[in-house]
Amino acid sequence: MTDDTPPTPPRLPLDWIAAALRRERTRAGLSLSELAKRAGIAKSTLSQLESASGNPSMETIWALGVALGVPFSALVEPPAPAVRVIRAGEGPAVASEQANYVATLLSASPPGARRDIYHLRAEPGAARESEPHIPGTVEHLIVSTGRVKAGPRGESVELGPGDYMAYRGDVPHAYEALAPGTTFVLIMQHV
């Protein structure tokens, strides 16, 4: 008998998130209280995250990124060596609280460019609802396996293997796996 359950993604090292939050909060000149208020999270949660404890969800990290005016990747990207390889099933991954949806950051924007690349794995069930990202964000989605319904609210499209779509990411949008083992690449362009 085989177990078809996908492997549990590796947890993000909390020290990466803690250092990035402190760096970006300091850069923005915000207090713990002000950033927590802008992100809609408890000050105690933010304090725990900045001290490298707790278990942040994707939604919490996105809310903090939006409140700080930085891409999600700025809060989870590890320092990169000159040559970087991420093997399948490895890399910094964050799970959603809303749906069976895991995002693995493959590449953050280098200085002077503003794009992040993710590999996502999703299973049928609840849709992953996403609040607007920073203004000017455009998402590019390419389906690898399975089927996904994605896009801005009221404009979602069903896609299959090899299909590509682009849409505004600075408006409410969603991703919903329609077949088991759905995987896709998501490129977030921040203009």
mmCIF file with all atom_site columns, C-alpha atoms in Angstrom:
data_model
loop_
_atom_site.group_PDB
_atom_site.id
_atom_site.type_symbol
_atom_site.label_atom_id
_atom_site.label_alt_id
_atom_site.label_comp_id
_atom_site.label_asym_id
_atom_site.label_entity_id
_atom_site.label_seq_id
_atom_site.pdbx_PDB_ins_code
_atom_site.Cartn_x
_atom_site.Cartn_y
_atom_site.Cartn_z
_atom_site.occupancy
_atom_site.B_iso_or_equiv
_atom_site.pdbx_formal_charge
_atom_site.auth_seq_id
_atom_site.auth_comp_id
_atom_site.auth_asym_id
_atom_site.auth_atom_id
_atom_site.pdbx_PDB_model_num
ATOM 1   C CA . MET A 1 1   ? 0.000   0.000  0.000   1.00 0.00 ? 1   MET A CA 1
ATOM 2   C CA . THR A 1 2   ? 1.420   3.403  -0.947  1.00 0.00 ? 2   THR A CA 1
ATOM 3   C CA . ASP A 1 3   ? 0.811   6.690  0.745   1.00 0.00 ? 3   ASP A CA 1
ATOM 4   C CA . ASP A 1 4   ? -0.172  9.353  -1.811  1.00 0.00 ? 4   ASP A CA 1
ATOM 5   C CA . THR A 1 5   ? -0.126  12.127 0.770   1.00 0.00 ? 5   THR A CA 1
ATOM 6   C CA . PRO A 1 6   ? 2.179   14.929 -0.399  1.00 0.00 ? 6   PRO A CA 1
ATOM 7   C CA . PRO A 1 7   ? 5.231   15.419 1.825   1.00 0.00 ? 7   PRO A CA 1
ATOM 8   C CA . THR A 1 8   ? 4.998   18.091 4.483   1.00 0.00 ? 8   THR A CA 1
ATOM 9   C CA . PRO A 1 9   ? 6.827   21.181 3.185   1.00 0.00 ? 9   PRO A CA 1
ATOM 10  C CA . PRO A 1 10  ? 9.866   22.331 5.116   1.00 0.00 ? 10  PRO A CA 1
ATOM 11  C CA . ARG A 1 11  ? 9.109   25.097 7.592   1.00 0.00 ? 11  ARG A CA 1
ATOM 12  C CA . LEU A 1 12  ? 10.510  28.515 6.946   1.00 0.00 ? 12  LEU A CA 1
ATOM 13  C CA . PRO A 1 13  ? 13.388  29.282 9.271   1.00 0.00 ? 13  PRO A CA 1
ATOM 14  C CA . LEU A 1 14  ? 11.867  31.749 11.697  1.00 0.00 ? 14  LEU A CA 1
ATOM 15  C CA . ASP A 1 15  ? 15.138  33.657 12.022  1.00 0.00 ? 15  ASP A CA 1
ATOM 16  C CA . TRP A 1 16  ? 14.848  34.694 8.312   1.00 0.00 ? 16  TRP A CA 1
ATOM 17  C CA . ILE A 1 17  ? 11.380  36.068 8.903   1.00 0.00 ? 17  ILE A CA 1
ATOM 18  C CA . ALA A 1 18  ? 12.358  37.749 12.184  1.00 0.00 ? 18  ALA A CA 1
ATOM 19  C CA . ALA A 1 19  ? 15.363  39.512 10.649  1.00 0.00 ? 19  ALA A CA 1
ATOM 20  C CA . ALA A 1 20  ? 13.381  40.605 7.580   1.00 0.00 ? 20  ALA A CA 1
ATOM 21  C CA . LEU A 1 21  ? 10.493  41.952 9.678   1.00 0.00 ? 21  LEU A CA 1
ATOM 22  C CA . ARG A 1 22  ? 12.831  43.960 11.903  1.00 0.00 ? 22  ARG A CA 1
ATOM 23  C CA . ARG A 1 23  ? 14.741  45.265 8.857   1.00 0.00 ? 23  ARG A CA 1
ATOM 24  C CA . GLU A 1 24  ? 11.613  46.303 6.934   1.00 0.00 ? 24  GLU A CA 1
ATOM 25  C CA . ARG A 1 25  ? 9.806   47.722 9.975   1.00 0.00 ? 25  ARG A CA 1
ATOM 26  C CA . THR A 1 26  ? 12.889  49.812 10.833  1.00 0.00 ? 26  THR A CA 1
ATOM 27  C CA . ARG A 1 27  ? 13.235  50.931 7.194   1.00 0.00 ? 27  ARG A CA 1
ATOM 28  C CA . ALA A 1 28  ? 9.573   52.025 7.248   1.00 0.00 ? 28  ALA A CA 1
ATOM 29  C CA . GLY A 1 29  ? 10.039  53.823 10.593  1.00 0.00 ? 29  GLY A CA 1
ATOM 30  C CA . LEU A 1 30  ? 7.146   51.947 12.223  1.00 0.00 ? 30  LEU A CA 1
ATOM 31  C CA . SER A 1 31  ? 6.702   50.829 15.808  1.00 0.00 ? 31  SER A CA 1
ATOM 32  C CA . LEU A 1 32  ? 5.569   47.290 16.622  1.00 0.00 ? 32  LEU A CA 1
ATOM 33  C CA . SER A 1 33  ? 2.147   48.681 17.547  1.00 0.00 ? 33  SER A CA 1
ATOM 34  C CA . GLU A 1 34  ? 1.743   50.670 14.327  1.00 0.00 ? 34  GLU A CA 1
ATOM 35  C CA . LEU A 1 35  ? 2.795   47.813 12.052  1.00 0.00 ? 35  LEU A CA 1
ATOM 36  C CA . ALA A 1 36  ? 0.528   45.352 13.880  1.00 0.00 ? 36  ALA A CA 1
ATOM 37  C CA . LYS A 1 37  ? -2.380  47.791 13.548  1.00 0.00 ? 37  LYS A CA 1
ATOM 38  C CA . ARG A 1 38  ? -1.759  48.340 9.804   1.00 0.00 ? 38  ARG A CA 1
ATOM 39  C CA . ALA A 1 39  ? -1.477  44.588 9.187   1.00 0.00 ? 39  ALA A CA 1
ATOM 40  C CA . GLY A 1 40  ? -4.542  43.761 11.268  1.00 0.00 ? 40  GLY A CA 1
ATOM 41  C CA . ILE A 1 41  ? -2.687  41.382 13.582  1.00 0.00 ? 41  ILE A CA 1
ATOM 42  C CA . ALA A 1 42  ? -2.058  41.352 17.321  1.00 0.00 ? 42  ALA A CA 1
ATOM 43  C CA . LYS A 1 43  ? 1.018   43.220 18.554  1.00 0.00 ? 43  LYS A CA 1
ATOM 44  C CA . SER A 1 44  ? 1.945   40.092 20.554  1.00 0.00 ? 44  SER A CA 1
ATOM 45  C CA . THR A 1 45  ? 1.928   38.041 17.314  1.00 0.00 ? 45  THR A CA 1
ATOM 46  C CA . LEU A 1 46  ? 4.256   40.526 15.624  1.00 0.00 ? 46  LEU A CA 1
ATOM 47  C CA . SER A 1 47  ? 6.507   40.596 18.690  1.00 0.00 ? 47  SER A CA 1
ATOM 48  C CA . GLN A 1 48  ? 6.722   36.785 18.619  1.00 0.00 ? 48  GLN A CA 1
ATOM 49  C CA . LEU A 1 49  ? 7.561   36.800 14.921  1.00 0.00 ? 49  LEU A CA 1
ATOM 50  C CA . GLU A 1 50  ? 10.311  39.391 15.401  1.00 0.00 ? 50  GLU A CA 1
ATOM 51  C CA . SER A 1 51  ? 11.787  37.245 18.176  1.00 0.00 ? 51  SER A CA 1
ATOM 52  C CA . ALA A 1 52  ? 11.792  34.180 15.850  1.00 0.00 ? 52  ALA A CA 1
ATOM 53  C CA . SER A 1 53  ? 9.012   32.316 17.634  1.00 0.00 ? 53  SER A CA 1
ATOM 54  C CA . GLY A 1 54  ? 5.487   31.461 16.581  1.00 0.00 ? 54  GLY A CA 1
ATOM 55  C CA . ASN A 1 55  ? 4.289   29.817 13.381  1.00 0.00 ? 55  ASN A CA 1
ATOM 56  C CA . PRO A 1 56  ? 3.228   32.490 10.870  1.00 0.00 ? 56  PRO A CA 1
ATOM 57  C CA . SER A 1 57  ? 0.678   31.609 8.214   1.00 0.00 ? 57  SER A CA 1
ATOM 58  C CA . MET A 1 58  ? 0.844   32.778 4.622   1.00 0.00 ? 58  MET A CA 1
ATOM 59  C CA . GLU A 1 59  ? -1.984  35.223 5.345   1.00 0.00 ? 59  GLU A CA 1
ATOM 60  C CA . THR A 1 60  ? -0.086  36.814 8.260   1.00 0.00 ? 60  THR A CA 1
ATOM 61  C CA . ILE A 1 61  ? 3.092   37.246 6.211   1.00 0.00 ? 61  ILE A CA 1
ATOM 62  C CA . TRP A 1 62  ? 1.123   38.696 3.255   1.00 0.00 ? 62  TRP A CA 1
ATOM 63  C CA . ALA A 1 63  ? -0.660  41.152 5.563   1.00 0.00 ? 63  ALA A CA 1
ATOM 64  C CA . LEU A 1 64  ? 2.678   42.286 6.983   1.00 0.00 ? 64  LEU A CA 1
ATOM 65  C CA . GLY A 1 65  ? 4.170   42.654 3.486   1.00 0.00 ? 65  GLY A CA 1
ATOM 66  C CA . VAL A 1 66  ? 1.235   44.790 2.337   1.00 0.00 ? 66  VAL A CA 1
ATOM 67  C CA . ALA A 1 67  ? 1.414   46.916 5.505   1.00 0.00 ? 67  ALA A CA 1
ATOM 68  C CA . LEU A 1 68  ? 5.157   47.421 4.933   1.00 0.00 ? 68  LEU A CA 1
ATOM 69  C CA . GLY A 1 69  ? 4.757   48.009 1.178   1.00 0.00 ? 69  GLY A CA 1
ATOM 70  C CA . VAL A 1 70  ? 7.115   45.150 0.288   1.00 0.00 ? 70  VAL A CA 1
ATOM 71  C CA . PRO A 1 71  ? 6.635   41.908 -1.659  1.00 0.00 ? 71  PRO A CA 1
ATOM 72  C CA . PHE A 1 72  ? 5.928   38.714 0.308   1.00 0.00 ? 72  PHE A CA 1
ATOM 73  C CA . SER A 1 73  ? 9.355   37.425 -0.709  1.00 0.00 ? 73  SER A CA 1
ATOM 74  C CA . ALA A 1 74  ? 11.127  40.281 1.094   1.00 0.00 ? 74  ALA A CA 1
ATOM 75  C CA . LEU A 1 75  ? 9.960   38.692 4.352   1.00 0.00 ? 75  LEU A CA 1
ATOM 76  C CA . VAL A 1 76  ? 10.784  35.042 3.596   1.00 0.00 ? 76  VAL A CA 1
ATOM 77  C CA . GLU A 1 77  ? 13.713  35.006 1.149   1.00 0.00 ? 77  GLU A CA 1
ATOM 78  C CA . PRO A 1 78  ? 16.962  33.618 2.587   1.00 0.00 ? 78  PRO A CA 1
ATOM 79  C CA . PRO A 1 79  ? 20.325  35.139 1.694   1.00 0.00 ? 79  PRO A CA 1
ATOM 80  C CA . ALA A 1 80  ? 21.189  33.711 -1.757  1.00 0.00 ? 80  ALA A CA 1
ATOM 81  C CA . PRO A 1 81  ? 24.544  32.240 -2.847  1.00 0.00 ? 81  PRO A CA 1
ATOM 82  C CA . ALA A 1 82  ? 25.975  32.938 -6.333  1.00 0.00 ? 82  ALA A CA 1
ATOM 83  C CA . VAL A 1 83  ? 24.595  29.648 -7.719  1.00 0.00 ? 83  VAL A CA 1
ATOM 84  C CA . ARG A 1 84  ? 21.296  28.513 -6.307  1.00 0.00 ? 84  ARG A CA 1
ATOM 85  C CA . VAL A 1 85  ? 19.486  25.235 -6.896  1.00 0.00 ? 85  VAL A CA 1
ATOM 86  C CA . ILE A 1 86  ? 16.190  24.356 -5.251  1.00 0.00 ? 86  ILE A CA 1
ATOM 87  C CA . ARG A 1 87  ? 15.352  20.692 -5.570  1.00 0.00 ? 87  ARG A CA 1
ATOM 88  C CA . ALA A 1 88  ? 11.714  19.593 -5.889  1.00 0.00 ? 88  ALA A CA 1
ATOM 89  C CA . GLY A 1 89  ? 10.163  19.455 -2.427  1.00 0.00 ? 89  GLY A CA 1
ATOM 90  C CA . GLU A 1 90  ? 12.759  21.809 -0.946  1.00 0.00 ? 90  GLU A CA 1
ATOM 91  C CA . GLY A 1 91  ? 12.864  25.579 -0.496  1.00 0.00 ? 91  GLY A CA 1
ATOM 92  C CA . PRO A 1 92  ? 11.083  27.991 1.832   1.00 0.00 ? 92  PRO A CA 1
ATOM 93  C CA . ALA A 1 93  ? 7.426   26.979 1.851   1.00 0.00 ? 93  ALA A CA 1
ATOM 94  C CA . VAL A 1 94  ? 4.416   28.478 3.586   1.00 0.00 ? 94  VAL A CA 1
ATOM 95  C CA . ALA A 1 95  ? 1.020   26.814 3.931   1.00 0.00 ? 95  ALA A CA 1
ATOM 96  C CA . SER A 1 96  ? -2.338  28.572 3.795   1.00 0.00 ? 96  SER A CA 1
ATOM 97  C CA . GLU A 1 97  ? -4.806  28.457 6.687   1.00 0.00 ? 97  GLU A CA 1
ATOM 98  C CA . GLN A 1 98  ? -7.728  28.712 4.212   1.00 0.00 ? 98  GLN A CA 1
ATOM 99  C CA . ALA A 1 99  ? -7.049  25.875 1.763   1.00 0.00 ? 99  ALA A CA 1
ATOM 100 C CA . ASN A 1 100 ? -4.779  22.917 1.000   1.00 0.00 ? 100 ASN A CA 1
ATOM 101 C CA . TYR A 1 101 ? -2.318  25.266 -0.701  1.00 0.00 ? 101 TYR A CA 1
ATOM 102 C CA . VAL A 1 102 ? 1.455   25.529 -0.247  1.00 0.00 ? 102 VAL A CA 1
ATOM 103 C CA . ALA A 1 103 ? 3.659   28.192 -1.874  1.00 0.00 ? 103 ALA A CA 1
ATOM 104 C CA . THR A 1 104 ? 7.396   27.618 -2.271  1.00 0.00 ? 104 THR A CA 1
ATOM 105 C CA . LEU A 1 105 ? 9.433   30.707 -3.092  1.00 0.00 ? 105 LEU A CA 1
ATOM 106 C CA . LEU A 1 106 ? 11.822  29.875 -5.924  1.00 0.00 ? 106 LEU A CA 1
ATOM 107 C CA . SER A 1 107 ? 13.304  33.301 -6.592  1.00 0.00 ? 107 SER A CA 1
ATOM 108 C CA . ALA A 1 108 ? 12.793  36.768 -5.189  1.00 0.00 ? 108 ALA A CA 1
ATOM 109 C CA . SER A 1 109 ? 13.389  39.912 -7.180  1.00 0.00 ? 109 SER A CA 1
ATOM 110 C CA . PRO A 1 110 ? 17.019  40.874 -7.428  1.00 0.00 ? 110 PRO A CA 1
ATOM 111 C CA . PRO A 1 111 ? 17.931  44.533 -6.821  1.00 0.00 ? 111 PRO A CA 1
ATOM 112 C CA . GLY A 1 112 ? 16.546  46.714 -9.606  1.00 0.00 ? 112 GLY A CA 1
ATOM 113 C CA . ALA A 1 113 ? 13.902  44.161 -10.620 1.00 0.00 ? 113 ALA A CA 1
ATOM 114 C CA . ARG A 1 114 ? 10.614  43.513 -8.916  1.00 0.00 ? 114 ARG A CA 1
ATOM 115 C CA . ARG A 1 115 ? 9.417   39.984 -9.493  1.00 0.00 ? 115 ARG A CA 1
ATOM 116 C CA . ASP A 1 116 ? 9.164   36.830 -7.413  1.00 0.00 ? 116 ASP A CA 1
ATOM 117 C CA . ILE A 1 117 ? 8.763   33.251 -8.668  1.00 0.00 ? 117 ILE A CA 1
ATOM 118 C CA . TYR A 1 118 ? 6.832   30.597 -6.740  1.00 0.00 ? 118 TYR A CA 1
ATOM 119 C CA . HIS A 1 119 ? 6.028   26.939 -7.270  1.00 0.00 ? 119 HIS A CA 1
ATOM 120 C CA . LEU A 1 120 ? 2.631   26.074 -5.807  1.00 0.00 ? 120 LEU A CA 1
ATOM 121 C CA . ARG A 1 121 ? 0.957   22.830 -4.910  1.00 0.00 ? 121 ARG A CA 1
ATOM 122 C CA . ALA A 1 122 ? -2.785  22.748 -4.274  1.00 0.00 ? 122 ALA A CA 1
ATOM 123 C CA . GLU A 1 123 ? -5.473  20.141 -3.702  1.00 0.00 ? 123 GLU A CA 1
ATOM 124 C CA . PRO A 1 124 ? -9.213  20.347 -4.348  1.00 0.00 ? 124 PRO A CA 1
ATOM 125 C CA . GLY A 1 125 ? -11.282 21.794 -1.516  1.00 0.00 ? 125 GLY A CA 1
ATOM 126 C CA . ALA A 1 126 ? -11.456 25.336 -0.286  1.00 0.00 ? 126 ALA A CA 1
ATOM 127 C CA . ALA A 1 127 ? -10.222 28.095 -2.579  1.00 0.00 ? 127 ALA A CA 1
ATOM 128 C CA . ARG A 1 128 ? -7.220  30.160 -1.486  1.00 0.00 ? 128 ARG A CA 1
ATOM 129 C CA . GLU A 1 129 ? -8.653  33.685 -1.291  1.00 0.00 ? 129 GLU A CA 1
ATOM 130 C CA . SER A 1 130 ? -6.008  36.378 -1.601  1.00 0.00 ? 130 SER A CA 1
ATOM 131 C CA . GLU A 1 131 ? -6.384  39.982 -0.550  1.00 0.00 ? 131 GLU A CA 1
ATOM 132 C CA . PRO A 1 132 ? -4.832  42.664 -2.792  1.00 0.00 ? 132 PRO A CA 1
ATOM 133 C CA . HIS A 1 133 ? -1.040  42.789 -2.866  1.00 0.00 ? 133 HIS A CA 1
ATOM 134 C CA . ILE A 1 134 ? 0.993   45.982 -3.088  1.00 0.00 ? 134 ILE A CA 1
ATOM 135 C CA . PRO A 1 135 ? -0.258  48.430 -5.770  1.00 0.00 ? 135 PRO A CA 1
ATOM 136 C CA . GLY A 1 136 ? 0.877   47.619 -9.305  1.00 0.00 ? 136 GLY A CA 1
ATOM 137 C CA . THR A 1 137 ? 1.276   43.870 -8.727  1.00 0.00 ? 137 THR A CA 1
ATOM 138 C CA . VAL A 1 138 ? 0.620   41.664 -11.769 1.00 0.00 ? 138 VAL A CA 1
ATOM 139 C CA . GLU A 1 139 ? 0.488   37.874 -11.398 1.00 0.00 ? 139 GLU A CA 1
ATOM 140 C CA . HIS A 1 140 ? 1.537   35.452 -14.151 1.00 0.00 ? 140 HIS A CA 1
ATOM 141 C CA . LEU A 1 141 ? 0.370   31.855 -13.692 1.00 0.00 ? 141 LEU A CA 1
ATOM 142 C CA . ILE A 1 142 ? 1.472   28.761 -15.647 1.00 0.00 ? 142 ILE A CA 1
ATOM 143 C CA . VAL A 1 143 ? -0.175  25.409 -14.853 1.00 0.00 ? 143 VAL A CA 1
ATOM 144 C CA . SER A 1 144 ? 2.153   22.401 -14.656 1.00 0.00 ? 144 SER A CA 1
ATOM 145 C CA . THR A 1 145 ? -0.218  19.593 -13.606 1.00 0.00 ? 145 THR A CA 1
ATOM 146 C CA . GLY A 1 146 ? -3.909  19.267 -12.802 1.00 0.00 ? 146 GLY A CA 1
ATOM 147 C CA . ARG A 1 147 ? -6.460  22.027 -13.213 1.00 0.00 ? 147 ARG A CA 1
ATOM 148 C CA . VAL A 1 148 ? -6.833  25.344 -11.415 1.00 0.00 ? 148 VAL A CA 1
ATOM 149 C CA . LYS A 1 149 ? -9.433  28.094 -11.397 1.00 0.00 ? 149 LYS A CA 1
ATOM 150 C CA . ALA A 1 150 ? -7.710  31.421 -10.761 1.00 0.00 ? 150 ALA A CA 1
ATOM 151 C CA . GLY A 1 151 ? -7.926  35.155 -11.204 1.00 0.00 ? 151 GLY A CA 1
ATOM 152 C CA . PRO A 1 152 ? -9.567  38.272 -9.811  1.00 0.00 ? 152 PRO A CA 1
ATOM 153 C CA . ARG A 1 153 ? -12.962 37.917 -8.157  1.00 0.00 ? 153 ARG A CA 1
ATOM 154 C CA . GLY A 1 154 ? -15.623 37.749 -10.857 1.00 0.00 ? 154 GLY A CA 1
ATOM 155 C CA . GLU A 1 155 ? -13.030 37.148 -13.611 1.00 0.00 ? 155 GLU A CA 1
ATOM 156 C CA . SER A 1 156 ? -11.583 33.735 -12.700 1.00 0.00 ? 156 SER A CA 1
ATOM 157 C CA . VAL A 1 157 ? -10.658 31.312 -15.475 1.00 0.00 ? 157 VAL A CA 1
ATOM 158 C CA . GLU A 1 158 ? -10.204 27.534 -15.485 1.00 0.00 ? 158 GLU A CA 1
ATOM 159 C CA . LEU A 1 159 ? -6.746  26.477 -16.666 1.00 0.00 ? 159 LEU A CA 1
ATOM 160 C CA . GLY A 1 160 ? -5.059  23.158 -17.488 1.00 0.00 ? 160 GLY A CA 1
ATOM 161 C CA . PRO A 1 161 ? -1.469  21.954 -18.021 1.00 0.00 ? 161 PRO A CA 1
ATOM 162 C CA . GLY A 1 162 ? 0.534   24.405 -20.119 1.00 0.00 ? 162 GLY A CA 1
ATOM 163 C CA . ASP A 1 163 ? -2.064  27.187 -19.853 1.00 0.00 ? 163 ASP A CA 1
ATOM 164 C CA . TYR A 1 164 ? -0.870  30.693 -18.940 1.00 0.00 ? 164 TYR A CA 1
ATOM 165 C CA . MET A 1 165 ? -2.732  33.730 -17.653 1.00 0.00 ? 165 MET A CA 1
ATOM 166 C CA . ALA A 1 166 ? -1.834  37.184 -16.341 1.00 0.00 ? 166 ALA A CA 1
ATOM 167 C CA . TYR A 1 167 ? -4.028  39.350 -14.113 1.00 0.00 ? 167 TYR A CA 1
ATOM 168 C CA . ARG A 1 168 ? -3.915  42.157 -11.577 1.00 0.00 ? 168 ARG A CA 1
ATOM 169 C CA . GLY A 1 169 ? -2.708  40.995 -8.176  1.00 0.00 ? 169 GLY A CA 1
ATOM 170 C CA . ASP A 1 170 ? -3.554  44.283 -6.464  1.00 0.00 ? 170 ASP A CA 1
ATOM 171 C CA . VAL A 1 171 ? -7.252  43.371 -6.370  1.00 0.00 ? 171 VAL A CA 1
ATOM 172 C CA . PRO A 1 172 ? -8.916  40.489 -4.471  1.00 0.00 ? 172 PRO A CA 1
ATOM 173 C CA . HIS A 1 173 ? -8.253  37.206 -6.294  1.00 0.00 ? 173 HIS A CA 1
ATOM 174 C CA . ALA A 1 174 ? -8.290  33.461 -5.682  1.00 0.00 ? 174 ALA A CA 1
ATOM 175 C CA . TYR A 1 175 ? -6.779  30.117 -6.660  1.00 0.00 ? 175 TYR A CA 1
ATOM 176 C CA . GLU A 1 176 ? -8.762  26.879 -6.512  1.00 0.00 ? 176 GLU A CA 1
ATOM 177 C CA . ALA A 1 177 ? -7.406  23.434 -7.402  1.00 0.00 ? 177 ALA A CA 1
ATOM 178 C CA . LEU A 1 178 ? -9.922  21.466 -9.460  1.00 0.00 ? 178 LEU A CA 1
ATOM 179 C CA . ALA A 1 179 ? -7.908  18.222 -9.668  1.00 0.00 ? 179 ALA A CA 1
ATOM 180 C CA . PRO A 1 180 ? -5.703  16.302 -7.222  1.00 0.00 ? 180 PRO A CA 1
ATOM 181 C CA . GLY A 1 181 ? -1.988  17.019 -7.520  1.00 0.00 ? 181 GLY A CA 1
ATOM 182 C CA . THR A 1 182 ? -2.424  20.446 -9.095  1.00 0.00 ? 182 THR A CA 1
ATOM 183 C CA . THR A 1 183 ? 0.847   22.362 -9.421  1.00 0.00 ? 183 THR A CA 1
ATOM 184 C CA . PHE A 1 184 ? 1.621   25.690 -11.028 1.00 0.00 ? 184 PHE A CA 1
ATOM 185 C CA . VAL A 1 185 ? 4.262   28.382 -11.261 1.00 0.00 ? 185 VAL A CA 1
ATOM 186 C CA . LEU A 1 186 ? 3.292   31.866 -10.160 1.00 0.00 ? 186 LEU A CA 1
ATOM 187 C CA . ILE A 1 187 ? 5.388   34.900 -11.079 1.00 0.00 ? 187 ILE A CA 1
ATOM 188 C CA . MET A 1 188 ? 4.521   38.047 -9.147  1.00 0.00 ? 188 MET A CA 1
ATOM 189 C CA . GLN A 1 189 ? 5.617   41.195 -10.923 1.00 0.00 ? 189 GLN A CA 1
ATOM 190 C CA . HIS A 1 190 ? 5.747   44.316 -8.783  1.00 0.00 ? 190 HIS A CA 1
ATOM 191 C CA . VAL A 1 191 ? 5.779   47.498 -10.883 1.00 0.00 ? 191 VAL A CA 1
#
